[in-house]
């Protein structure tokens, strides 16, 4: 009896990411599990070559740069059974038509959470040492700080406020445990007992803002969180407090934040902004109390292999008839990024 034909899979993303997501050992596992052309990476579903591949595809392996899977795309993919996303959020990728079709969706968001949490931990530790202020002063005056300058510097007993027990938020809470911090948490879906198990004290948002030395945002970008840190809530953060955002710029009223930062009352570490990037004339590029990075907290370079690893394992599960481990369900989208 002839062997069954392996299922057809197709890449759909910006091809620049493919070598880092799927280095040779992972690519070999993909091509062993499915009928997959490593040279075909779709960016335009209307291209004739792509359209032919799409018509036969059972699995789409997607990533950054993949066009939205709208009704027209899905109509051209009658055999499609699953979308395996080698990145984080699928919110802008999949729509209602996909869910109606019952197509399974998996995401590598769990792997992407680790570098974001690591970046955040690093920034918390640097902020606690007032690293960025001392760097600016050292650049300007070439002198070492006095004991008076460093009287309020250090990480012992710092109160760290974590907004959102998301995958990133939970991983950060885990990374914070070895340090001498007092950790506060706000998440409307977490109980006090669960927060305690995560190593944090659960507080209402306003109380967390009042009592934290450093506030780190890890909530999803959903209607309920849009500009959740408005002018009134930013005003609750103590003088000299630090705000870290590695989530989404839309969670903060950036006009109000700019006012606070221009005044010098707060410090900020921003890997994401609204808009992104900020206009060239934004004062945030020049302020000594602002540390801006260009959306680098998530997986970059050799970290992308972790995302590819998850996709390979998910494809192997599907081929073996085993349930997905990192499945995204329609109901999840109301609460996740």
PDB file of C-alpha atoms in Angstrom, residues 55-190:
ATOM      1  CA  UNK A  55      -5.514  26.288  -3.363  1.00  0.00           C
ATOM      2  CA  UNK A  56      -3.697  23.128  -2.217  1.00  0.00           C
ATOM      3  CA  UNK A  57      -2.589  24.273   1.238  1.00  0.00           C
ATOM      4  CA  UNK A  58      -3.804  22.558   4.376  1.00  0.00           C
ATOM      5  CA  UNK A  59      -1.527  24.553   6.676  1.00  0.00           C
ATOM      6  CA  UNK A  60      -0.329  28.153   6.479  1.00  0.00           C
ATOM      7  CA  UNK A  61       2.856  29.029   8.344  1.00  0.00           C
ATOM      8  CA  UNK A  62       2.568  32.771   8.864  1.00  0.00           C
ATOM      9  CA  UNK A  63       4.719  35.489  10.385  1.00  0.00           C
ATOM     10  CA  UNK A  64       5.445  39.205  10.305  1.00  0.00           C
ATOM     11  CA  UNK A  65       4.529  40.608   6.904  1.00  0.00           C
ATOM     12  CA  UNK A  66       1.767  38.126   6.156  1.00  0.00           C
ATOM     13  CA  UNK A  67      -1.270  39.781   4.518  1.00  0.00           C
ATOM     14  CA  UNK A  68      -4.551  39.595   6.422  1.00  0.00           C
ATOM     15  CA  UNK A  69      -6.409  36.327   5.930  1.00  0.00           C
ATOM     16  CA  UNK A  70      -9.660  37.903   4.757  1.00  0.00           C
ATOM     17  CA  UNK A  71     -12.675  36.280   3.125  1.00  0.00           C
ATOM     18  CA  UNK A  72     -11.139  36.387  -0.368  1.00  0.00           C
ATOM     19  CA  UNK A  73      -7.964  34.654   0.786  1.00  0.00           C
ATOM     20  CA  UNK A  74      -9.919  31.981   2.610  1.00  0.00           C
ATOM     21  CA  UNK A  75     -12.163  31.413  -0.396  1.00  0.00           C
ATOM     22  CA  UNK A  76      -9.014  30.670  -2.389  1.00  0.00           C
ATOM     23  CA  UNK A  77      -7.897  28.153   0.261  1.00  0.00           C
ATOM     24  CA  UNK A  78     -10.681  25.565   0.416  1.00  0.00           C
ATOM     25  CA  UNK A  79      -8.469  22.899   2.026  1.00  0.00           C
ATOM     26  CA  UNK A  80      -7.004  25.108   4.765  1.00  0.00           C
ATOM     27  CA  UNK A  81      -7.153  23.457   8.183  1.00  0.00           C
ATOM     28  CA  UNK A  82      -4.775  25.466  10.356  1.00  0.00           C
ATOM     29  CA  UNK A  83      -2.790  28.694  10.601  1.00  0.00           C
ATOM     30  CA  UNK A  84       0.482  28.407  12.527  1.00  0.00           C
ATOM     31  CA  UNK A  85       1.749  31.883  13.372  1.00  0.00           C
ATOM     32  CA  UNK A  86       5.498  32.230  13.950  1.00  0.00           C
ATOM     33  CA  UNK A  87       5.026  35.514  15.816  1.00  0.00           C
ATOM     34  CA  UNK A  88       2.870  36.936  18.591  1.00  0.00           C
ATOM     35  CA  UNK A  89      -0.575  38.471  18.229  1.00  0.00           C
ATOM     36  CA  UNK A  90      -2.927  37.153  15.533  1.00  0.00           C
ATOM     37  CA  UNK A  91      -5.463  39.930  16.062  1.00  0.00           C
ATOM     38  CA  UNK A  92      -4.693  41.766  12.800  1.00  0.00           C
ATOM     39  CA  UNK A  93      -4.148  38.538  10.851  1.00  0.00           C
ATOM     40  CA  UNK A  94      -7.367  36.574  11.279  1.00  0.00           C
ATOM     41  CA  UNK A  95     -10.992  37.707  11.016  1.00  0.00           C
ATOM     42  CA  UNK A  96     -14.483  36.408  11.582  1.00  0.00           C
ATOM     43  CA  UNK A  97     -14.555  34.366   8.368  1.00  0.00           C
ATOM     44  CA  UNK A  98     -11.674  32.222   9.567  1.00  0.00           C
ATOM     45  CA  UNK A  99     -13.364  31.444  12.867  1.00  0.00           C
ATOM     46  CA  UNK A 100     -16.613  30.608  11.061  1.00  0.00           C
ATOM     47  CA  UNK A 101     -14.713  28.115   8.921  1.00  0.00           C
ATOM     48  CA  UNK A 102     -13.445  26.363  12.041  1.00  0.00           C
ATOM     49  CA  UNK A 103      -9.807  26.761  11.012  1.00  0.00           C
ATOM     50  CA  UNK A 104      -7.412  26.131  13.896  1.00  0.00           C
ATOM     51  CA  UNK A 105      -5.007  28.926  14.875  1.00  0.00           C
ATOM     52  CA  UNK A 106      -1.771  28.599  16.819  1.00  0.00           C
ATOM     53  CA  UNK A 107       0.632  31.342  17.889  1.00  0.00           C
ATOM     54  CA  UNK A 108       4.212  31.431  19.144  1.00  0.00           C
ATOM     55  CA  UNK A 109       3.317  34.261  21.511  1.00  0.00           C
ATOM     56  CA  UNK A 110       4.548  32.267  24.517  1.00  0.00           C
ATOM     57  CA  UNK A 111       8.081  32.178  23.121  1.00  0.00           C
ATOM     58  CA  UNK A 112       7.906  35.873  22.293  1.00  0.00           C
ATOM     59  CA  UNK A 113       6.993  36.685  25.897  1.00  0.00           C
ATOM     60  CA  UNK A 114      10.389  35.670  27.262  1.00  0.00           C
ATOM     61  CA  UNK A 115      12.599  38.325  25.604  1.00  0.00           C
ATOM     62  CA  UNK A 116      10.033  41.008  26.455  1.00  0.00           C
ATOM     63  CA  UNK A 117      10.106  39.957  30.099  1.00  0.00           C
ATOM     64  CA  UNK A 118      13.914  39.833  30.053  1.00  0.00           C
ATOM     65  CA  UNK A 119      14.109  43.320  28.524  1.00  0.00           C
ATOM     66  CA  UNK A 120      11.710  44.611  31.176  1.00  0.00           C
ATOM     67  CA  UNK A 121      13.655  43.044  34.033  1.00  0.00           C
ATOM     68  CA  UNK A 122      16.863  44.606  32.708  1.00  0.00           C
ATOM     69  CA  UNK A 123      15.218  48.024  32.521  1.00  0.00           C
ATOM     70  CA  UNK A 124      13.770  47.711  36.026  1.00  0.00           C
ATOM     71  CA  UNK A 125      17.203  46.941  37.435  1.00  0.00           C
ATOM     72  CA  UNK A 126      18.844  49.783  35.510  1.00  0.00           C
ATOM     73  CA  UNK A 127      16.091  52.214  36.498  1.00  0.00           C
ATOM     74  CA  UNK A 128      16.452  51.250  40.161  1.00  0.00           C
ATOM     75  CA  UNK A 129      20.118  52.219  39.952  1.00  0.00           C
ATOM     76  CA  UNK A 130      19.092  55.497  38.275  1.00  0.00           C
ATOM     77  CA  UNK A 131      21.428  54.439  35.481  1.00  0.00           C
ATOM     78  CA  UNK A 132      20.061  56.706  32.791  1.00  0.00           C
ATOM     79  CA  UNK A 133      20.230  59.859  34.904  1.00  0.00           C
ATOM     80  CA  UNK A 134      23.791  59.115  36.011  1.00  0.00           C
ATOM     81  CA  UNK A 135      24.797  58.386  32.416  1.00  0.00           C
ATOM     82  CA  UNK A 136      23.503  61.775  31.280  1.00  0.00           C
ATOM     83  CA  UNK A 137      25.255  63.587  34.126  1.00  0.00           C
ATOM     84  CA  UNK A 138      28.504  61.737  33.507  1.00  0.00           C
ATOM     85  CA  UNK A 139      28.389  62.601  29.817  1.00  0.00           C
ATOM     86  CA  UNK A 140      27.796  66.251  30.588  1.00  0.00           C
ATOM     87  CA  UNK A 141      30.163  66.805  33.528  1.00  0.00           C
ATOM     88  CA  UNK A 142      32.628  63.889  33.509  1.00  0.00           C
ATOM     89  CA  UNK A 143      32.322  63.698  37.298  1.00  0.00           C
ATOM     90  CA  UNK A 144      31.309  60.910  39.635  1.00  0.00           C
ATOM     91  CA  UNK A 145      28.128  61.175  41.733  1.00  0.00           C
ATOM     92  CA  UNK A 146      28.345  62.182  45.368  1.00  0.00           C
ATOM     93  CA  UNK A 147      26.710  60.223  48.200  1.00  0.00           C
ATOM     94  CA  UNK A 148      23.990  62.866  48.195  1.00  0.00           C
ATOM     95  CA  UNK A 149      23.347  62.218  44.496  1.00  0.00           C
ATOM     96  CA  UNK A 150      22.895  58.497  45.130  1.00  0.00           C
ATOM     97  CA  UNK A 151      21.005  58.652  48.421  1.00  0.00           C
ATOM     98  CA  UNK A 152      17.787  57.360  46.822  1.00  0.00           C
ATOM     99  CA  UNK A 153      19.450  54.976  44.366  1.00  0.00           C
ATOM    100  CA  UNK A 154      19.297  51.193  44.587  1.00  0.00           C
ATOM    101  CA  UNK A 155      17.081  48.153  44.098  1.00  0.00           C
ATOM    102  CA  UNK A 156      16.562  47.016  47.675  1.00  0.00           C
ATOM    103  CA  UNK A 157      12.892  47.235  48.586  1.00  0.00           C
ATOM    104  CA  UNK A 158      11.793  48.887  45.349  1.00  0.00           C
ATOM    105  CA  UNK A 159       8.048  48.607  44.761  1.00  0.00           C
ATOM    106  CA  UNK A 160       7.445  47.296  41.265  1.00  0.00           C
ATOM    107  CA  UNK A 161       3.932  47.671  39.881  1.00  0.00           C
ATOM    108  CA  UNK A 162       3.024  45.211  37.120  1.00  0.00           C
ATOM    109  CA  UNK A 163      -0.119  46.038  35.139  1.00  0.00           C
ATOM    110  CA  UNK A 164      -1.424  42.886  33.490  1.00  0.00           C
ATOM    111  CA  UNK A 165      -0.849  39.210  34.286  1.00  0.00           C
ATOM    112  CA  UNK A 166      -0.420  38.458  30.589  1.00  0.00           C
ATOM    113  CA  UNK A 167       2.105  35.899  29.354  1.00  0.00           C
ATOM    114  CA  UNK A 168       4.753  38.625  29.512  1.00  0.00           C
ATOM    115  CA  UNK A 169       3.490  39.869  32.867  1.00  0.00           C
ATOM    116  CA  UNK A 170       3.565  36.396  34.389  1.00  0.00           C
ATOM    117  CA  UNK A 171       7.033  35.678  33.038  1.00  0.00           C
ATOM    118  CA  UNK A 172       8.235  38.999  34.457  1.00  0.00           C
ATOM    119  CA  UNK A 173       6.758  38.163  37.858  1.00  0.00           C
ATOM    120  CA  UNK A 174       8.732  34.918  37.753  1.00  0.00           C
ATOM    121  CA  UNK A 175      11.955  36.749  36.849  1.00  0.00           C
ATOM    122  CA  UNK A 176      11.446  39.291  39.652  1.00  0.00           C
ATOM    123  CA  UNK A 177      11.313  36.677  42.418  1.00  0.00           C
ATOM    124  CA  UNK A 178      15.065  36.427  43.197  1.00  0.00           C
ATOM    125  CA  UNK A 179      15.351  40.175  43.809  1.00  0.00           C
ATOM    126  CA  UNK A 180      14.636  42.258  46.904  1.00  0.00           C
ATOM    127  CA  UNK A 181      11.543  43.861  45.430  1.00  0.00           C
ATOM    128  CA  UNK A 182       8.028  44.373  46.704  1.00  0.00           C
ATOM    129  CA  UNK A 183       5.842  43.429  43.746  1.00  0.00           C
ATOM    130  CA  UNK A 184       2.349  44.795  43.145  1.00  0.00           C
ATOM    131  CA  UNK A 185      -0.066  43.542  40.485  1.00  0.00           C
ATOM    132  CA  UNK A 186      -3.202  44.842  38.838  1.00  0.00           C
ATOM    133  CA  UNK A 187      -5.292  42.562  36.642  1.00  0.00           C
ATOM    134  CA  UNK A 188      -9.108  42.441  36.743  1.00  0.00           C
ATOM    135  CA  UNK A 189      -9.114  38.717  35.910  1.00  0.00           C
ATOM    136  CA  UNK A 190      -6.764  37.636  38.707  1.00  0.00           C
TER     137      UNK A 190
END
